[in-house]
């Protein structure tokens, strides 16, 4: 999502012109960029726009702007109420709006809720210490925050922001951080980088982490130095841009030393192209649709099957086996995967649909699989189980895939939806938990917030709250069956929309409180795709 930076005066006077010596502020900015990587509510971080730093967020109640002032001085006194509220004097008179707290409040002139933050190299006096507590941790200290807010509000009762907020409002949302020095900020951020990658099973060297940090710092400096007048969009660093950059850093570390990476950090490149998303979070219903695309007028059926073979080892072999190989050696493990499947009553159709679902969850949701599920068929449990990591808490995705030839579509869907109803009953969820405990290997897996819920002592009703049901449907498309034509994607999009609408209507009412995602893959012919997959499997 692109948002216009908070600039109401296209001039480079002030912050940009005074960039020399602002190294401390640059290091503070890098901290906020690292925090943005972990917080999906943040859209962008801006530099030298509405304030020294501005964090743009969006939450359930709408848009939020956090206005951040960075202060570093040679003074060794602790910050006081008086220092924040003292007004400048001109011609013997106090100038309204000239105190630090008033200047900070005056930044609130843009649409959205306002939050305020000071980052300083000096500590604060005791009466300001409630500001040091994070906004989300103030339950116990709320009384002190309210007293402090009233004190600021009484100081200048008539002063308000352009949006009508008072100094009491300012103080109630103020968060204060003490950063001490540029060196401490740098060390802190490098340690955050190391810990973040370590949690994903990646072990970059300290020098590599320093290089990553220096690149992060360059984002800050380029945005801060950009002109408000001639290049305003470069004043902001969008989360989407930073995430792409971060994934690139992860790939470099993995390719440097794949042996130390967690098994499921290493995966083949994406093949399927996502061309449509839809959904309603209130109804807990979602859809993503994918296409293998055409190449020289031919839909890439054989290439898709070849891509799927790289996922078979991950589906069938334990993590301790996979840990000795890297992503470039997946084909070396294919004979082991085929041996694991030998003697199992798994049809080519079932294996194809399972592998499609697995590949989509891994490539497009960066999930972590709980492998070897294909060996537990016909007991009500899912044959596909993945942990999907989200900022709001990790989820357990229990999948159901199917191939839908036109002639048997209704019968297959009816059976599938019956299985889904059964899947969320207490007895089946207990089995799911037992399988997760049995098959998941924590030494080769990422830390997860689900760990306590996977305990046999956890309540099933709590486990049910983090369950998500992904349904993969590869179906015969009347448009792809015609072969390539210039407008095929428009027709395909409408076909998928119609398919999704009908599927949502068919879902049983008993699943109204469960999150369901449909992964829709239109194909020219389900039977032909199955034959190509079977041929690839036995080459």
mmCIF file of N, CA, C and O in Angstrom, residues 35-126:
data_model
loop_
_atom_site.group_PDB
_atom_site.id
_atom_site.type_symbol
_atom_site.label_atom_id
_atom_site.label_comp_id
_atom_site.label_asym_id
_atom_site.label_seq_id
_atom_site.Cartn_x
_atom_site.Cartn_y
_atom_site.Cartn_z
ATOM 1 N N UNK A 35 11.480 -2.388 13.743
ATOM 2 C CA UNK A 35 10.198 -2.669 14.394
ATOM 3 C C UNK A 35 9.087 -2.793 13.360
ATOM 4 O O UNK A 35 8.159 -3.595 13.533
ATOM 5 N N UNK A 36 9.164 -2.009 12.285
ATOM 6 C CA UNK A 36 8.150 -2.099 11.237
ATOM 7 C C UNK A 36 8.148 -3.482 10.583
ATOM 8 O O UNK A 36 7.088 -4.008 10.217
ATOM 9 N N UNK A 37 9.320 -4.100 10.431
ATOM 10 C CA UNK A 37 9.391 -5.429 9.834
ATOM 11 C C UNK A 37 8.547 -6.438 10.597
ATOM 12 O O UNK A 37 7.972 -7.360 10.013
ATOM 13 N N UNK A 38 8.460 -6.254 11.908
ATOM 14 C CA UNK A 38 7.744 -7.216 12.755
ATOM 15 C C UNK A 38 6.304 -6.823 13.030
ATOM 16 O O UNK A 38 5.566 -7.581 13.657
ATOM 17 N N UNK A 39 5.873 -5.661 12.558
ATOM 18 C CA UNK A 39 4.542 -5.145 12.901
ATOM 19 C C UNK A 39 3.739 -4.875 11.628
ATOM 20 O O UNK A 39 3.967 -3.891 10.932
ATOM 21 N N UNK A 40 2.790 -5.756 11.331
ATOM 22 C CA UNK A 40 2.016 -5.631 10.089
ATOM 23 C C UNK A 40 1.046 -4.456 10.106
ATOM 24 O O UNK A 40 0.477 -4.108 9.077
ATOM 25 N N UNK A 41 0.839 -3.815 11.266
ATOM 26 C CA UNK A 41 -0.055 -2.654 11.313
ATOM 27 C C UNK A 41 0.623 -1.403 10.772
ATOM 28 O O UNK A 41 -0.040 -0.410 10.465
ATOM 29 N N UNK A 42 1.952 -1.429 10.642
ATOM 30 C CA UNK A 42 2.692 -0.261 10.151
ATOM 31 C C UNK A 42 2.742 -0.288 8.627
ATOM 32 O O UNK A 42 3.116 -1.296 8.023
ATOM 33 N N UNK A 43 2.365 0.834 8.023
ATOM 34 C CA UNK A 43 2.401 0.952 6.570
ATOM 35 C C UNK A 43 3.741 1.482 6.085
ATOM 36 O O UNK A 43 4.258 1.064 5.063
ATOM 37 N N UNK A 44 4.274 2.482 6.819
ATOM 38 C CA UNK A 44 5.505 3.141 6.379
ATOM 39 C C UNK A 44 6.090 3.931 7.541
ATOM 40 O O UNK A 44 5.398 4.265 8.506
ATOM 41 N N UNK A 45 7.383 4.215 7.428
ATOM 42 C CA UNK A 45 8.056 5.141 8.347
ATOM 43 C C UNK A 45 8.589 6.298 7.514
ATOM 44 O O UNK A 45 9.257 6.078 6.494
ATOM 45 N N UNK A 46 8.280 7.524 7.942
ATOM 46 C CA UNK A 46 8.700 8.725 7.219
ATOM 47 C C UNK A 46 9.780 9.460 8.004
ATOM 48 O O UNK A 46 9.823 9.401 9.238
ATOM 49 N N UNK A 47 10.608 10.178 7.255
ATOM 50 C CA UNK A 47 11.702 10.897 7.880
ATOM 51 C C UNK A 47 11.680 12.359 7.441
ATOM 52 O O UNK A 47 11.652 12.661 6.241
ATOM 53 N N UNK A 48 11.685 13.254 8.445
ATOM 54 C CA UNK A 48 11.679 14.699 8.210
ATOM 55 C C UNK A 48 10.453 15.125 7.393
ATOM 56 O O UNK A 48 10.566 15.860 6.422
ATOM 57 N N UNK A 49 9.276 14.642 7.804
ATOM 58 C CA UNK A 49 8.039 15.111 7.161
ATOM 59 C C UNK A 49 7.241 15.878 8.218
ATOM 60 O O UNK A 49 7.547 17.024 8.508
ATOM 61 N N UNK A 50 6.230 15.241 8.800
ATOM 62 C CA UNK A 50 5.433 15.921 9.826
ATOM 63 C C UNK A 50 6.230 16.137 11.106
ATOM 64 O O UNK A 50 5.960 17.068 11.867
ATOM 65 N N UNK A 51 7.212 15.267 11.365
ATOM 66 C CA UNK A 51 8.072 15.384 12.543
ATOM 67 C C UNK A 51 9.423 14.784 12.179
ATOM 68 O O UNK A 51 9.651 14.396 11.026
ATOM 69 N N UNK A 52 10.330 14.672 13.145
ATOM 70 C CA UNK A 52 11.637 14.080 12.846
ATOM 71 C C UNK A 52 11.446 12.710 12.201
ATOM 72 O O UNK A 52 12.071 12.383 11.194
ATOM 73 N N UNK A 53 10.607 11.904 12.836
ATOM 74 C CA UNK A 53 10.227 10.583 12.308
ATOM 75 C C UNK A 53 8.723 10.444 12.499
ATOM 76 O O UNK A 53 8.185 10.873 13.526
ATOM 77 N N UNK A 54 8.040 9.889 11.524
ATOM 78 C CA UNK A 54 6.601 9.649 11.646
ATOM 79 C C UNK A 54 6.306 8.213 11.238
ATOM 80 O O UNK A 54 6.693 7.775 10.151
ATOM 81 N N UNK A 55 5.655 7.476 12.124
ATOM 82 C CA UNK A 55 5.267 6.100 11.829
ATOM 83 C C UNK A 55 3.799 6.096 11.435
ATOM 84 O O UNK A 55 2.936 6.534 12.191
ATOM 85 N N UNK A 56 3.515 5.605 10.236
ATOM 86 C CA UNK A 56 2.151 5.556 9.707
ATOM 87 C C UNK A 56 1.589 4.155 9.918
ATOM 88 O O UNK A 56 2.156 3.168 9.444
ATOM 89 N N UNK A 57 0.483 4.047 10.620
ATOM 90 C CA UNK A 57 -0.112 2.749 10.936
ATOM 91 C C UNK A 57 -1.574 2.720 10.524
ATOM 92 O O UNK A 57 -2.187 3.753 10.271
ATOM 93 N N UNK A 58 -2.113 1.501 10.538
ATOM 94 C CA UNK A 58 -3.557 1.345 10.382
ATOM 95 C C UNK A 58 -3.983 0.179 11.267
ATOM 96 O O UNK A 58 -3.345 -0.875 11.283
ATOM 97 N N UNK A 59 -5.022 0.397 12.072
ATOM 98 C CA UNK A 59 -5.526 -0.663 12.940
ATOM 99 C C UNK A 59 -7.026 -0.799 12.765
ATOM 100 O O UNK A 59 -7.601 -0.235 11.825
ATOM 101 N N UNK A 60 -7.661 -1.530 13.662
ATOM 102 C CA UNK A 60 -9.097 -1.796 13.525
ATOM 103 C C UNK A 60 -9.933 -0.518 13.557
ATOM 104 O O UNK A 60 -11.039 -0.479 13.015
ATOM 105 N N UNK A 61 -9.396 0.535 14.182
ATOM 106 C CA UNK A 61 -10.140 1.793 14.286
ATOM 107 C C UNK A 61 -9.749 2.810 13.228
ATOM 108 O O UNK A 61 -10.266 3.932 13.227
ATOM 109 N N UNK A 62 -8.832 2.470 12.358
ATOM 110 C CA UNK A 62 -8.475 3.383 11.272
ATOM 111 C C UNK A 62 -7.017 3.800 11.290
ATOM 112 O O UNK A 62 -6.147 3.120 11.831
ATOM 113 N N UNK A 63 -6.748 4.945 10.698
ATOM 114 C CA UNK A 63 -5.390 5.436 10.501
ATOM 115 C C UNK A 63 -4.815 6.036 11.777
ATOM 116 O O UNK A 63 -5.509 6.707 12.532
ATOM 117 N N UNK A 64 -3.522 5.787 12.010
ATOM 118 C CA UNK A 64 -2.811 6.316 13.177
ATOM 119 C C UNK A 64 -1.481 6.900 12.702
ATOM 120 O O UNK A 64 -0.770 6.270 11.917
ATOM 121 N N UNK A 65 -1.156 8.094 13.194
ATOM 122 C CA UNK A 65 0.140 8.711 12.926
ATOM 123 C C UNK A 65 0.881 8.872 14.251
ATOM 124 O O UNK A 65 0.367 9.504 15.170
ATOM 125 N N UNK A 66 2.069 8.283 14.352
ATOM 126 C CA UNK A 66 2.881 8.468 15.549
ATOM 127 C C UNK A 66 3.978 9.474 15.223
ATOM 128 O O UNK A 66 4.844 9.224 14.383
ATOM 129 N N UNK A 67 3.933 10.621 15.897
ATOM 130 C CA UNK A 67 4.872 11.711 15.663
ATOM 131 C C UNK A 67 6.027 11.600 16.660
ATOM 132 O O UNK A 67 5.815 11.658 17.871
ATOM 133 N N UNK A 68 7.231 11.452 16.130
ATOM 134 C CA UNK A 68 8.395 11.141 16.968
ATOM 135 C C UNK A 68 9.418 12.264 16.877
ATOM 136 O O UNK A 68 9.868 12.621 15.772
ATOM 137 N N UNK A 69 9.777 12.831 18.024
ATOM 138 C CA UNK A 69 10.842 13.823 18.083
ATOM 139 C C UNK A 69 12.075 13.191 18.705
ATOM 140 O O UNK A 69 11.986 12.493 19.720
ATOM 141 N N UNK A 70 13.230 13.428 18.090
ATOM 142 C CA UNK A 70 14.492 12.867 18.550
ATOM 143 C C UNK A 70 15.330 14.000 19.135
ATOM 144 O O UNK A 70 15.587 14.999 18.467
ATOM 145 N N UNK A 71 15.743 13.849 20.394
ATOM 146 C CA UNK A 71 16.448 14.918 21.104
ATOM 147 C C UNK A 71 17.783 14.399 21.644
ATOM 148 O O UNK A 71 17.822 13.417 22.388
ATOM 149 N N UNK A 72 18.851 15.079 21.277
ATOM 150 C CA UNK A 72 20.152 14.776 21.861
ATOM 151 C C UNK A 72 20.842 16.090 22.180
ATOM 152 O O UNK A 72 20.939 16.976 21.329
ATOM 153 N N UNK A 73 21.296 16.244 23.412
ATOM 154 C CA UNK A 73 21.965 17.470 23.857
ATOM 155 C C UNK A 73 23.156 17.099 24.727
ATOM 156 O O UNK A 73 23.280 15.971 25.195
ATOM 157 N N UNK A 74 24.020 18.059 24.946
ATOM 158 C CA UNK A 74 25.185 17.850 25.797
ATOM 159 C C UNK A 74 24.826 17.893 27.278
ATOM 160 O O UNK A 74 25.597 17.474 28.139
ATOM 161 N N UNK A 75 23.674 18.465 27.599
ATOM 162 C CA UNK A 75 23.238 18.589 28.987
ATOM 163 C C UNK A 75 23.140 17.203 29.629
ATOM 164 O O UNK A 75 22.677 16.256 29.010
ATOM 165 N N UNK A 76 23.580 17.077 30.873
ATOM 166 C CA UNK A 76 23.496 15.776 31.537
ATOM 167 C C UNK A 76 22.367 15.700 32.554
ATOM 168 O O UNK A 76 22.243 14.722 33.288
ATOM 169 N N UNK A 77 21.531 16.757 32.615
ATOM 170 C CA UNK A 77 20.380 16.715 33.513
ATOM 171 C C UNK A 77 19.296 15.809 32.943
ATOM 172 O O UNK A 77 19.178 15.653 31.737
ATOM 173 N N UNK A 78 18.471 15.261 33.831
ATOM 174 C CA UNK A 78 17.342 14.460 33.380
ATOM 175 C C UNK A 78 16.218 15.370 32.904
ATOM 176 O O UNK A 78 16.028 16.474 33.428
ATOM 177 N N UNK A 79 15.492 14.891 31.915
ATOM 178 C CA UNK A 79 14.373 15.670 31.382
ATOM 179 C C UNK A 79 13.324 15.880 32.476
ATOM 180 O O UNK A 79 13.004 14.966 33.232
ATOM 181 N N UNK A 80 12.770 17.093 32.511
ATOM 182 C CA UNK A 80 11.810 17.455 33.556
ATOM 183 C C UNK A 80 10.529 18.000 32.946
ATOM 184 O O UNK A 80 10.486 18.380 31.761
ATOM 185 N N UNK A 81 9.500 18.065 33.758
ATOM 186 C CA UNK A 81 8.237 18.681 33.342
ATOM 187 C C UNK A 81 8.478 20.126 32.923
ATOM 188 O O UNK A 81 7.934 20.597 31.909
ATOM 189 N N UNK A 82 9.306 20.834 33.676
ATOM 190 C CA UNK A 82 9.590 22.245 33.383
ATOM 191 C C UNK A 82 10.257 22.399 32.025
ATOM 192 O O UNK A 82 9.914 23.275 31.232
ATOM 193 N N UNK A 83 11.238 21.509 31.715
ATOM 194 C CA UNK A 83 11.943 21.617 30.443
ATOM 195 C C UNK A 83 11.008 21.362 29.263
ATOM 196 O O UNK A 83 11.146 21.954 28.194
ATOM 197 N N UNK A 84 10.034 20.509 29.457
ATOM 198 C CA UNK A 84 9.069 20.221 28.386
ATOM 199 C C UNK A 84 8.062 21.340 28.188
ATOM 200 O O UNK A 84 7.541 21.526 27.076
ATOM 201 N N UNK A 85 7.758 22.076 29.238
ATOM 202 C CA UNK A 85 6.672 23.064 29.167
ATOM 203 C C UNK A 85 7.142 24.517 29.116
ATOM 204 O O UNK A 85 6.329 25.417 28.893
ATOM 205 N N UNK A 86 8.439 24.758 29.320
ATOM 206 C CA UNK A 86 8.935 26.133 29.265
ATOM 207 C C UNK A 86 8.755 26.720 27.868
ATOM 208 O O UNK A 86 9.151 26.098 26.871
ATOM 209 N N UNK A 87 8.151 27.917 27.835
ATOM 210 C CA UNK A 87 7.978 28.616 26.560
ATOM 211 C C UNK A 87 9.120 29.597 26.326
ATOM 212 O O UNK A 87 9.704 30.132 27.279
ATOM 213 N N UNK A 88 9.434 29.834 25.060
ATOM 214 C CA UNK A 88 10.442 30.833 24.705
ATOM 215 C C UNK A 88 9.891 32.224 24.985
ATOM 216 O O UNK A 88 8.674 32.440 24.983
ATOM 217 N N UNK A 89 10.806 33.153 25.207
ATOM 218 C CA UNK A 89 10.414 34.536 25.498
ATOM 219 C C UNK A 89 10.798 35.446 24.338
ATOM 220 O O UNK A 89 11.902 35.354 23.785
ATOM 221 N N UNK A 90 9.861 36.345 23.975
ATOM 222 C CA UNK A 90 10.128 37.336 22.937
ATOM 223 C C UNK A 90 9.546 38.668 23.387
ATOM 224 O O UNK A 90 8.371 38.742 23.731
ATOM 225 N N UNK A 91 10.408 39.683 23.397
ATOM 226 C CA UNK A 91 9.996 41.018 23.856
ATOM 227 C C UNK A 91 9.407 40.951 25.256
ATOM 228 O O UNK A 91 8.412 41.616 25.578
ATOM 229 N N UNK A 92 10.021 40.090 26.072
ATOM 230 C CA UNK A 92 9.596 39.990 27.460
ATOM 231 C C UNK A 92 8.327 39.194 27.680
ATOM 232 O O UNK A 92 7.837 39.111 28.814
ATOM 233 N N UNK A 93 7.784 38.582 26.632
ATOM 234 C CA UNK A 93 6.542 37.824 26.765
ATOM 235 C C UNK A 93 6.748 36.363 26.342
ATOM 236 O O UNK A 93 7.527 36.067 25.447
ATOM 237 N N UNK A 94 6.050 35.481 27.011
ATOM 238 C CA UNK A 94 6.075 34.062 26.655
ATOM 239 C C UNK A 94 5.330 33.845 25.347
ATOM 240 O O UNK A 94 4.237 34.373 25.143
ATOM 241 N N UNK A 95 5.948 33.069 24.448
ATOM 242 C CA UNK A 95 5.359 32.832 23.126
ATOM 243 C C UNK A 95 4.507 31.570 23.153
ATOM 244 O O UNK A 95 5.034 30.468 23.364
ATOM 245 N N UNK A 96 3.197 31.698 22.942
ATOM 246 C CA UNK A 96 2.336 30.506 22.920
ATOM 247 C C UNK A 96 2.793 29.517 21.845
ATOM 248 O O UNK A 96 3.165 29.913 20.732
ATOM 249 N N UNK A 97 2.768 28.250 22.185
ATOM 250 C CA UNK A 97 3.114 27.203 21.227
ATOM 251 C C UNK A 97 4.594 26.946 21.085
ATOM 252 O O UNK A 97 5.002 26.104 20.269
ATOM 253 N N UNK A 98 5.448 27.620 21.876
ATOM 254 C CA UNK A 98 6.893 27.496 21.700
ATOM 255 C C UNK A 98 7.536 26.448 22.592
ATOM 256 O O UNK A 98 8.721 26.152 22.447
ATOM 257 N N UNK A 99 6.806 25.876 23.540
ATOM 258 C CA UNK A 99 7.376 24.835 24.396
ATOM 259 C C UNK A 99 7.508 23.534 23.614
ATOM 260 O O UNK A 99 6.861 23.333 22.575
ATOM 261 N N UNK A 100 8.344 22.618 24.106
ATOM 262 C CA UNK A 100 8.569 21.347 23.409
ATOM 263 C C UNK A 100 7.302 20.515 23.301
ATOM 264 O O UNK A 100 7.030 19.898 22.271
ATOM 265 N N UNK A 101 6.513 20.488 24.391
ATOM 266 C CA UNK A 101 5.295 19.675 24.334
ATOM 267 C C UNK A 101 4.283 20.276 23.355
ATOM 268 O O UNK A 101 3.580 19.542 22.651
ATOM 269 N N UNK A 102 4.217 21.600 23.277
ATOM 270 C CA UNK A 102 3.286 22.243 22.341
ATOM 271 C C UNK A 102 3.728 22.020 20.892
ATOM 272 O O UNK A 102 2.901 21.786 20.003
ATOM 273 N N UNK A 103 5.042 22.121 20.648
ATOM 274 C CA UNK A 103 5.539 21.888 19.292
ATOM 275 C C UNK A 103 5.246 20.454 18.835
ATOM 276 O O UNK A 103 4.896 20.216 17.670
ATOM 277 N N UNK A 104 5.393 19.509 19.769
ATOM 278 C CA UNK A 104 5.092 18.121 19.433
ATOM 279 C C UNK A 104 3.610 17.954 19.123
ATOM 280 O O UNK A 104 3.232 17.339 18.109
ATOM 281 N N UNK A 105 2.749 18.526 19.965
ATOM 282 C CA UNK A 105 1.307 18.434 19.750
ATOM 283 C C UNK A 105 0.890 19.079 18.437
ATOM 284 O O UNK A 105 -0.024 18.604 17.753
ATOM 285 N N UNK A 106 1.578 20.155 18.059
ATOM 286 C CA UNK A 106 1.226 20.875 16.828
ATOM 287 C C UNK A 106 1.425 20.034 15.573
ATOM 288 O O UNK A 106 0.899 20.366 14.507
ATOM 289 N N UNK A 107 2.169 18.938 15.687
ATOM 290 C CA UNK A 107 2.343 18.044 14.522
ATOM 291 C C UNK A 107 1.026 17.374 14.134
ATOM 292 O O UNK A 107 0.871 16.890 12.998
ATOM 293 N N UNK A 108 0.099 17.353 15.059
ATOM 294 C CA UNK A 108 -1.196 16.708 14.809
ATOM 295 C C UNK A 108 -2.062 17.602 13.936
ATOM 296 O O UNK A 108 -2.974 18.279 14.393
ATOM 297 N N UNK A 109 -1.749 17.610 12.648
ATOM 298 C CA UNK A 109 -2.500 18.428 11.695
ATOM 299 C C UNK A 109 -2.909 17.629 10.453
ATOM 300 O O UNK A 109 -3.323 18.203 9.446
ATOM 301 N N UNK A 110 -2.784 16.324 10.547
ATOM 302 C CA UNK A 110 -3.116 15.455 9.418
ATOM 303 C C UNK A 110 -4.243 14.499 9.814
ATOM 304 O O UNK A 110 -4.462 14.251 11.002
ATOM 305 N N UNK A 111 -4.964 13.940 8.842
ATOM 306 C CA UNK A 111 -6.063 13.018 9.165
ATOM 307 C C UNK A 111 -5.560 11.800 9.931
ATOM 308 O O UNK A 111 -4.455 11.312 9.709
ATOM 309 N N UNK A 112 -6.380 11.306 10.849
ATOM 310 C CA UNK A 112 -6.049 10.111 11.609
ATOM 311 C C UNK A 112 -5.815 10.390 13.078
ATOM 312 O O UNK A 112 -5.621 11.538 13.487
ATOM 313 N N UNK A 113 -5.847 9.333 13.888
ATOM 314 C CA UNK A 113 -5.534 9.465 15.301
ATOM 315 C C UNK A 113 -4.066 9.794 15.477
ATOM 316 O O UNK A 113 -3.242 9.446 14.627
ATOM 317 N N UNK A 114 -3.749 10.441 16.591
ATOM 318 C CA UNK A 114 -2.369 10.874 16.820
ATOM 319 C C UNK A 114 -1.788 10.182 18.043
ATOM 320 O O UNK A 114 -2.454 10.036 19.072
ATOM 321 N N UNK A 115 -0.538 9.749 17.913
ATOM 322 C CA UNK A 115 0.274 9.293 19.035
ATOM 323 C C UNK A 115 1.577 10.081 18.999
ATOM 324 O O UNK A 115 1.983 10.570 17.933
ATOM 325 N N UNK A 116 2.224 10.190 20.159
ATOM 326 C CA UNK A 116 3.430 11.013 20.239
ATOM 327 C C UNK A 116 4.538 10.235 20.930
ATOM 328 O O UNK A 116 4.286 9.375 21.781
ATOM 329 N N UNK A 117 5.774 10.548 20.545
ATOM 330 C CA UNK A 117 6.911 9.836 21.096
ATOM 331 C C UNK A 117 8.120 10.766 21.127
ATOM 332 O O UNK A 117 8.327 11.564 20.204
ATOM 333 N N UNK A 118 8.906 10.681 22.209
ATOM 334 C CA UNK A 118 10.204 11.333 22.300
ATOM 335 C C UNK A 118 11.262 10.242 22.422
ATOM 336 O O UNK A 118 11.087 9.277 23.188
ATOM 337 N N UNK A 119 12.350 10.390 21.670
ATOM 338 C CA UNK A 119 13.512 9.524 21.831
ATOM 339 C C UNK A 119 14.679 10.428 22.198
ATOM 340 O O UNK A 119 15.020 11.345 21.437
ATOM 341 N N UNK A 120 15.265 10.189 23.344
ATOM 342 C CA UNK A 120 16.286 11.098 23.858
ATOM 343 C C UNK A 120 17.529 10.352 24.310
ATOM 344 O O UNK A 120 17.485 9.158 24.609
ATOM 345 N N UNK A 121 18.627 11.087 24.364
ATOM 346 C CA UNK A 121 19.873 10.508 24.876
ATOM 347 C C UNK A 121 19.971 10.662 26.390
ATOM 348 O O UNK A 121 20.848 10.063 27.011
ATOM 349 N N UNK A 122 19.112 11.485 26.966
ATOM 350 C CA UNK A 122 19.078 11.672 28.427
ATOM 351 C C UNK A 122 17.861 10.981 29.020
ATOM 352 O O UNK A 122 16.824 10.872 28.372
ATOM 353 N N UNK A 123 17.986 10.550 30.247
ATOM 354 C CA UNK A 123 16.882 9.921 30.967
ATOM 355 C C UNK A 123 15.893 10.994 31.442
ATOM 356 O O UNK A 123 16.122 12.195 31.277
ATOM 357 N N UNK A 124 14.793 10.533 32.038
ATOM 358 C CA UNK A 124 13.753 11.452 32.518
ATOM 359 C C UNK A 124 13.699 11.431 34.043
ATOM 360 O O UNK A 124 14.108 10.468 34.690
ATOM 361 N N UNK A 125 13.178 12.518 34.605
ATOM 362 C CA UNK A 125 12.974 12.563 36.041
ATOM 363 C C UNK A 125 11.859 11.604 36.450
ATOM 364 O O UNK A 125 11.063 11.146 35.628
ATOM 365 N N UNK A 126 11.799 11.348 37.743
ATOM 366 C CA UNK A 126 10.892 10.323 38.266
ATOM 367 C C UNK A 126 9.440 10.568 37.875
ATOM 368 O O UNK A 126 8.707 9.638 37.541
#
